[in-house]
Amino acid sequence: MSPTTTTPTRAILASEPKPQGHIPGSNWTIQDILVPTTLKDGELLIEMLASGICHTDLLITSIPRHPHYPITYPRVAGHEGAGYIRAIGPNVRNKDLVVGDPVLLSYYSCMDCITCKLGRPNHCPSFGYNVIGQPDAFKSADGQTDVAGSFFGQSSFANLSVVKESSVVSAKNLIEKPEELKLFAPLGCGLQTGAGSVLKIAKAGEGDSVMVSGLGGVGLAAIMAAKIAGCHEIVGVDINPSRVGRCEEFGATKALNTQNLPDLAGSLKQAANDGRGPDIFIDTTGVSAVQQAAYKSLANGGTLVLVGASPDPVQKLDIDVRDMMTRCVKVVGCIMGDSNPEVFIPELVKYYREGRFPIDRMTTFYKAEDFKTALHDMHSGETIKAVLEW
Ligand SMILES: [Zn+2]
Ligand SMILES: [Zn+2]
């Protein structure tokens, strides 16, 4: 059923990427589009105040149309939104949500399956909706063309967007002053993913040496979480000198620049536990060679947590089963840090208030129309976490 009423809004629109040689983000433009104001069951109309940029936004708008991926263009990404409720659709179950309330946005889950009911929404079989979204969530300004959206149930790269109830976390009791709402925007994806990989998946503790590769927002959140967990050694790894240079400020006890190392696996092993290798390795790079070296570098009994994904449609890890058995190592996939946003976001806000999760030190704000500068600064390492303001 097509929406009966719409209203214009500004959005970052991604057009179809070139099949070869595409530069992530080069297909993004700011445009006026139409957003439905006739809400369906379980939907809310949210006016965005801000949205973090996450690598998944770049990844998902870099995939050309393919028979195996029902992704259509143009589309609106954005999945670290923060804003205000402007309208509430029929059958929204959370009766505490009120028009005007501040909210943080996270990922979609069906709310009805057994895993959702058990409080593990990131294991929901409908998780794929987050990536695929809806092909006709918006319309072009002339009303003639469908624009895909509902990315992570939110598509927060639009000033106004229709958001699924499961993606909404009330921020009414989380923010102490209005400016905090935009700072907390990335909690809904990147920051809870990084922190959850250490605290929820690896369940790190004092006895652990933790190594984190890729020192963007996700990686630094993992480092801050390892410090919260009291890990005796925390090693930050990257190839960008400015990122390597800053990780100690967030709790790393050691920093390692792995650019041009002839034996990556050997160097990673050497850098942790006096040469025994890390007990926990969090890879946020998604680079196959790094993941392979990380696996090899693990201490006996160690855990490799795979957090980053490559834009490559096929990505494999080569594992010798006997080696895995004799070393008793584990490889674990991580989506959203195994966290339930309703529970984990307030926990992270508490750590922020205690000064143990200093996300303000890694965040740079940009006007939404300056998204190209934000992408440039993220790429160069000048900014760690970019947040766009609408
Ligand atoms: Zn993300
Ligand atoms: Zn579910």
Short mmCIF file of C-alpha atoms in Angstrom, two decimals, residues 15-360:
data_model
loop_
_atom_site.label_atom_id
_atom_site.label_comp_id
_atom_site.label_asym_id
_atom_site.label_seq_id
_atom_site.Cartn_x
_atom_site.Cartn_y
_atom_site.Cartn_z
CA SER A 15 22.73 6.40 -6.16
CA GLU A 16 23.76 3.07 -7.63
CA PRO A 17 27.54 2.59 -7.32
CA LYS A 18 29.71 1.85 -10.33
CA PRO A 19 30.23 -1.92 -10.71
CA GLN A 20 34.02 -1.42 -10.75
CA GLY A 21 36.35 1.11 -9.16
CA HIS A 22 33.68 2.63 -6.93
CA ILE A 23 34.92 4.97 -4.20
CA PRO A 24 32.69 4.51 -1.10
CA GLY A 25 30.59 7.62 -0.44
CA SER A 26 31.25 9.14 -3.89
CA ASN A 27 27.63 8.30 -4.84
CA TRP A 28 26.12 10.30 -1.94
CA THR A 29 24.32 13.61 -2.57
CA ILE A 30 22.02 15.81 -0.49
CA GLN A 31 18.57 16.02 -2.02
CA ASP A 32 14.96 16.78 -1.16
CA ILE A 33 12.76 13.70 -1.04
CA LEU A 34 9.28 12.86 0.26
CA VAL A 35 8.71 10.99 3.51
CA PRO A 36 5.36 9.32 4.28
CA THR A 37 3.38 10.89 7.10
CA THR A 38 0.71 8.19 7.06
CA LEU A 39 2.34 5.80 9.49
CA LYS A 40 1.79 2.04 9.53
CA ASP A 41 1.64 -0.32 12.52
CA GLY A 42 4.62 0.01 14.83
CA GLU A 43 6.12 3.05 13.08
CA LEU A 44 7.13 6.46 14.41
CA LEU A 45 8.01 9.65 12.56
CA ILE A 46 11.33 10.93 13.89
CA GLU A 47 12.91 14.32 13.27
CA MET A 48 16.64 13.65 13.28
CA LEU A 49 18.90 15.88 15.25
CA ALA A 50 22.03 13.95 14.33
CA SER A 51 23.33 10.73 12.87
CA GLY A 52 26.75 9.14 13.21
CA ILE A 53 28.50 7.88 10.08
CA CYS A 54 29.44 4.22 10.39
CA HIS A 55 31.48 2.16 7.92
CA THR A 56 28.41 0.01 7.29
CA ASP A 57 26.76 3.06 5.67
CA LEU A 58 29.62 3.17 3.19
CA LEU A 59 29.70 -0.60 2.78
CA ILE A 60 26.00 -0.96 2.10
CA THR A 61 25.89 1.87 -0.45
CA SER A 62 28.88 0.40 -2.29
CA ILE A 63 27.19 -2.88 -3.25
CA PRO A 64 25.97 -2.84 -6.87
CA ARG A 65 22.58 -4.33 -7.67
CA HIS A 66 22.95 -8.10 -7.59
CA PRO A 67 20.45 -10.98 -7.86
CA HIS A 68 21.56 -12.29 -4.43
CA TYR A 69 21.24 -8.94 -2.66
CA PRO A 70 17.79 -7.39 -3.01
CA ILE A 71 19.25 -3.90 -2.58
CA THR A 72 17.76 -1.13 -4.70
CA TYR A 73 18.85 2.42 -5.48
CA PRO A 74 18.50 5.27 -4.82
CA ARG A 75 18.56 4.56 -1.11
CA VAL A 76 18.98 6.40 2.19
CA ALA A 77 21.45 4.91 4.69
CA GLY A 78 22.18 6.12 8.24
CA HIS A 79 21.79 3.90 11.30
CA GLU A 80 23.11 5.87 14.26
CA GLY A 81 20.28 8.35 14.56
CA ALA A 82 19.23 10.60 17.43
CA GLY A 83 16.21 12.86 17.35
CA TYR A 84 12.71 13.63 18.52
CA ILE A 85 9.39 11.83 18.08
CA ARG A 86 7.10 13.88 15.83
CA ALA A 87 4.28 11.33 15.37
CA ILE A 88 3.40 7.87 16.63
CA GLY A 89 1.70 5.34 14.34
CA PRO A 90 -0.93 2.75 15.24
CA ASN A 91 -0.11 -0.20 17.50
CA VAL A 92 3.17 1.07 18.91
CA ARG A 93 3.51 -1.14 21.99
CA ASN A 94 5.72 1.05 24.16
CA LYS A 95 3.13 3.35 25.70
CA ASP A 96 5.86 5.38 27.43
CA LEU A 97 6.87 6.92 24.09
CA VAL A 98 5.32 10.37 23.69
CA VAL A 99 5.44 12.93 20.85
CA GLY A 100 8.32 15.34 21.56
CA ASP A 101 10.43 12.75 23.41
CA PRO A 102 14.16 12.52 22.63
CA VAL A 103 15.19 9.12 21.27
CA LEU A 104 18.31 7.24 20.23
CA LEU A 105 18.02 4.85 17.32
CA SER A 106 19.52 1.40 17.00
CA TYR A 107 18.79 -1.71 14.95
CA TYR A 108 15.55 -3.43 13.88
CA SER A 109 14.26 -6.71 15.33
CA CYS A 110 10.84 -8.34 14.88
CA MET A 111 9.95 -8.12 18.64
CA ASP A 112 7.88 -11.33 18.34
CA CYS A 113 10.18 -14.31 17.75
CA ILE A 114 11.57 -16.46 20.55
CA THR A 115 15.02 -14.80 20.55
CA CYS A 116 13.48 -11.31 20.66
CA LYS A 117 11.26 -12.39 23.55
CA LEU A 118 14.31 -13.81 25.36
CA GLY A 119 15.94 -10.35 25.13
CA ARG A 120 18.43 -11.27 22.40
CA PRO A 121 17.15 -9.13 19.52
CA ASN A 122 20.46 -9.27 17.63
CA HIS A 123 19.87 -13.00 17.07
CA CYS A 124 16.45 -12.30 15.52
CA PRO A 125 16.02 -14.25 12.26
CA SER A 126 14.69 -11.03 10.71
CA PHE A 127 18.03 -9.27 11.27
CA GLY A 128 18.58 -9.12 7.49
CA TYR A 129 15.91 -6.41 7.33
CA ASN A 130 18.50 -4.03 8.80
CA VAL A 131 20.59 -4.28 5.67
CA ILE A 132 17.88 -4.63 3.05
CA GLY A 133 15.28 -2.24 4.48
CA GLN A 134 12.33 -1.31 2.34
CA PRO A 135 12.52 -0.46 -1.39
CA ASP A 136 9.76 2.18 -1.20
CA ALA A 137 10.29 3.84 2.19
CA PHE A 138 10.54 7.31 0.57
CA LYS A 139 9.67 8.89 -2.80
CA SER A 140 11.73 11.21 -5.00
CA ALA A 141 10.80 14.92 -4.78
CA ASP A 142 8.52 14.64 -7.83
CA GLY A 143 6.81 11.61 -6.29
CA GLN A 144 7.67 9.47 -9.31
CA THR A 145 10.49 7.24 -8.08
CA ASP A 146 10.71 4.91 -5.07
CA VAL A 147 13.59 5.60 -2.73
CA ALA A 148 14.75 2.72 -0.50
CA GLY A 149 15.03 3.28 3.22
CA SER A 150 14.20 1.81 6.63
CA PHE A 151 17.88 0.87 6.79
CA PHE A 152 18.32 -0.58 10.31
CA GLY A 153 14.63 0.33 10.64
CA GLN A 154 15.60 4.02 10.67
CA SER A 155 17.47 5.49 7.63
CA SER A 156 18.70 8.37 9.75
CA PHE A 157 20.45 10.15 6.87
CA ALA A 158 17.15 11.99 6.42
CA ASN A 159 15.99 14.98 8.40
CA LEU A 160 12.61 13.28 8.84
CA SER A 161 12.29 9.52 8.68
CA VAL A 162 9.82 6.75 9.44
CA VAL A 163 11.37 4.54 12.11
CA LYS A 164 10.38 1.07 13.35
CA GLU A 165 9.51 0.84 17.04
CA SER A 166 12.16 -1.83 17.72
CA SER A 167 14.87 0.62 16.60
CA VAL A 168 13.78 3.27 19.11
CA VAL A 169 15.38 3.66 22.56
CA SER A 170 13.91 6.40 24.74
CA ALA A 171 16.52 8.96 25.77
CA LYS A 172 14.18 10.79 28.14
CA ASN A 173 16.03 9.52 31.20
CA LEU A 174 19.46 9.31 29.58
CA ILE A 175 20.28 12.89 28.67
CA GLU A 176 20.99 15.59 31.23
CA LYS A 177 21.24 18.42 28.69
CA PRO A 178 19.97 18.67 25.09
CA GLU A 179 23.51 18.68 23.54
CA GLU A 180 24.10 15.18 24.85
CA LEU A 181 21.54 13.71 22.47
CA LYS A 182 23.74 14.23 19.39
CA LEU A 183 26.83 12.96 21.24
CA PHE A 184 25.02 9.73 22.11
CA ALA A 185 23.85 9.08 18.51
CA PRO A 186 26.61 6.53 17.71
CA LEU A 187 25.79 4.44 20.79
CA GLY A 188 23.13 2.71 18.68
CA CYS A 189 25.65 0.96 16.44
CA GLY A 190 29.40 1.51 16.40
CA LEU A 191 29.99 2.18 20.09
CA GLN A 192 27.76 -0.58 21.46
CA THR A 193 29.28 -2.97 18.91
CA GLY A 194 32.84 -2.24 19.99
CA ALA A 195 32.09 -2.23 23.71
CA GLY A 196 29.85 -5.31 23.46
CA SER A 197 32.50 -7.30 21.58
CA VAL A 198 34.72 -7.08 24.69
CA LEU A 199 32.19 -7.04 27.53
CA LYS A 200 29.42 -9.28 26.17
CA ILE A 201 31.04 -11.62 23.64
CA ALA A 202 34.61 -12.09 24.90
CA LYS A 203 33.56 -11.40 28.52
CA ALA A 204 37.01 -9.97 29.13
CA GLY A 205 38.45 -9.82 32.63
CA GLU A 206 41.57 -8.86 34.57
CA GLY A 207 43.56 -11.85 33.41
CA ASP A 208 43.15 -11.05 29.74
CA SER A 209 45.45 -9.39 27.27
CA VAL A 210 43.23 -7.75 24.64
CA MET A 211 44.36 -6.72 21.19
CA VAL A 212 42.19 -4.50 18.98
CA SER A 213 42.86 -3.98 15.27
CA GLY A 214 41.33 -0.96 13.56
CA LEU A 215 41.24 2.11 15.81
CA GLY A 216 38.14 3.88 14.52
CA GLY A 217 35.07 4.43 16.70
CA VAL A 218 34.33 0.70 17.06
CA GLY A 219 37.94 -0.17 17.91
CA LEU A 220 38.32 2.61 20.48
CA ALA A 221 35.02 1.62 22.08
CA ALA A 222 36.52 -1.89 22.42
CA ILE A 223 39.64 -0.42 24.01
CA MET A 224 37.63 1.67 26.49
CA ALA A 225 35.58 -1.43 27.33
CA ALA A 226 38.73 -3.50 27.90
CA LYS A 227 39.86 -0.86 30.38
CA ILE A 228 36.45 -0.94 32.09
CA ALA A 229 36.87 -4.74 32.35
CA GLY A 230 40.27 -4.22 34.02
CA CYS A 231 42.27 -6.15 31.38
CA HIS A 232 45.96 -6.21 32.33
CA GLU A 233 47.15 -5.45 28.79
CA ILE A 234 45.38 -3.61 25.96
CA VAL A 235 47.12 -3.33 22.60
CA GLY A 236 45.83 -1.02 19.85
CA VAL A 237 46.78 -1.90 16.26
CA ASP A 238 46.33 0.18 13.09
CA ILE A 239 48.22 1.34 10.00
CA ASN A 240 47.19 4.98 10.38
CA PRO A 241 49.83 6.83 12.47
CA SER A 242 47.39 9.38 13.93
CA ARG A 243 45.07 6.60 15.13
CA VAL A 244 47.93 4.57 16.54
CA GLY A 245 49.10 7.73 18.28
CA ARG A 246 45.80 8.30 20.06
CA CYS A 247 44.72 4.89 21.34
CA GLU A 248 46.64 5.15 24.62
CA GLU A 249 44.54 8.17 25.48
CA PHE A 250 41.50 5.82 25.52
CA GLY A 251 43.06 3.09 27.64
CA ALA A 252 45.48 1.11 25.45
CA THR A 253 48.64 0.13 27.31
CA LYS A 254 50.54 -0.32 24.06
CA ALA A 255 50.16 0.84 20.45
CA LEU A 256 51.43 -0.94 17.35
CA ASN A 257 51.69 0.39 13.81
CA THR A 258 51.47 -2.64 11.53
CA GLN A 259 52.18 -0.83 8.27
CA ASN A 260 54.82 -2.73 6.25
CA LEU A 261 55.50 -5.44 8.81
CA PRO A 262 57.01 -8.46 7.04
CA ASP A 263 55.52 -11.01 9.51
CA LEU A 264 52.19 -9.61 10.69
CA ALA A 265 51.07 -12.67 12.68
CA GLY A 266 54.46 -12.99 14.39
CA SER A 267 54.52 -9.29 15.29
CA LEU A 268 50.99 -9.41 16.74
CA LYS A 269 51.84 -12.46 18.84
CA GLN A 270 55.07 -10.88 20.04
CA ALA A 271 53.23 -7.73 21.17
CA ALA A 272 50.96 -9.44 23.71
CA ASN A 273 51.42 -11.52 26.85
CA ASP A 274 55.24 -11.41 26.60
CA GLY A 275 55.13 -13.11 23.22
CA ARG A 276 52.40 -15.68 23.96
CA GLY A 277 49.86 -13.68 21.93
CA PRO A 278 46.59 -12.02 22.96
CA ASP A 279 43.87 -13.85 24.92
CA ILE A 280 41.26 -11.79 23.12
CA PHE A 281 41.62 -10.33 19.64
CA ILE A 282 38.94 -7.91 18.41
CA ASP A 283 39.20 -7.31 14.67
CA THR A 284 37.28 -4.29 13.47
CA THR A 285 39.14 -3.91 10.16
CA GLY A 286 37.37 -6.63 8.19
CA VAL A 287 40.62 -7.11 6.24
CA SER A 288 41.16 -10.79 5.47
CA ALA A 289 44.95 -10.68 5.90
CA VAL A 290 44.53 -9.05 9.34
CA GLN A 291 41.89 -11.59 10.43
CA GLN A 292 44.10 -14.46 9.31
CA ALA A 293 47.12 -13.05 11.17
CA ALA A 294 44.97 -12.34 14.23
CA TYR A 295 43.81 -15.96 14.34
CA LYS A 296 47.40 -17.18 14.12
CA SER A 297 48.58 -14.78 16.82
CA LEU A 298 46.12 -15.92 19.52
CA ALA A 299 47.46 -17.29 22.79
CA ASN A 300 46.36 -20.83 23.59
CA GLY A 301 42.76 -20.68 24.74
CA GLY A 302 42.34 -17.30 23.05
CA THR A 303 39.30 -15.87 21.28
CA LEU A 304 39.15 -14.02 17.98
CA VAL A 305 36.05 -11.83 17.70
CA LEU A 306 35.16 -10.85 14.13
CA VAL A 307 33.53 -7.43 14.17
CA GLY A 308 34.56 -5.90 10.83
CA ALA A 309 33.29 -6.97 7.42
CA SER A 310 34.95 -6.57 4.06
CA PRO A 311 33.07 -5.13 1.04
CA ASP A 312 34.15 -8.32 -0.70
CA PRO A 313 30.99 -10.46 -1.12
CA VAL A 314 32.98 -13.62 -0.31
CA GLN A 315 35.26 -13.52 2.71
CA LYS A 316 36.86 -16.62 4.19
CA LEU A 317 39.07 -17.53 7.11
CA ASP A 318 41.42 -20.44 6.61
CA ILE A 319 41.39 -22.66 9.71
CA ASP A 320 43.35 -25.84 10.31
CA VAL A 321 40.95 -27.75 12.54
CA ARG A 322 43.66 -29.70 14.38
CA ASP A 323 45.56 -26.51 15.11
CA MET A 324 42.33 -24.97 16.41
CA MET A 325 41.69 -27.96 18.66
CA THR A 326 45.17 -28.25 20.09
CA ARG A 327 45.40 -24.52 20.81
CA CYS A 328 41.81 -24.48 22.15
CA VAL A 329 41.11 -21.22 20.35
CA LYS A 330 37.69 -19.80 19.47
CA VAL A 331 36.46 -17.69 16.58
CA VAL A 332 33.26 -15.78 17.26
CA GLY A 333 31.12 -13.62 14.99
CA CYS A 334 29.85 -10.37 16.44
CA ILE A 335 26.92 -8.32 15.31
CA MET A 336 25.91 -5.28 17.37
CA GLY A 337 28.18 -6.44 20.20
CA ASP A 338 25.60 -9.07 21.20
CA SER A 339 23.77 -6.27 22.93
CA ASN A 340 20.18 -5.43 23.62
CA PRO A 341 20.13 -1.63 23.03
CA GLU A 342 17.38 -1.03 25.63
CA VAL A 343 19.72 -2.42 28.27
CA PHE A 344 23.22 -1.73 26.97
CA ILE A 345 22.86 1.91 25.82
CA PRO A 346 21.90 3.08 29.36
CA GLU A 347 24.87 1.06 30.70
CA LEU A 348 27.24 2.84 28.29
CA VAL A 349 25.77 6.22 29.26
CA LYS A 350 26.50 5.35 32.90
CA TYR A 351 30.16 4.60 32.00
CA TYR A 352 30.31 7.92 30.11
CA ARG A 353 29.08 9.77 33.22
CA GLU A 354 31.72 8.02 35.31
CA GLY A 355 34.40 9.23 32.88
CA ARG A 356 35.15 5.65 31.79
CA PHE A 357 33.70 5.90 28.27
CA PRO A 358 34.92 9.32 27.05
CA ILE A 359 33.19 9.35 23.67
CA ASP A 360 33.23 13.17 23.62
#
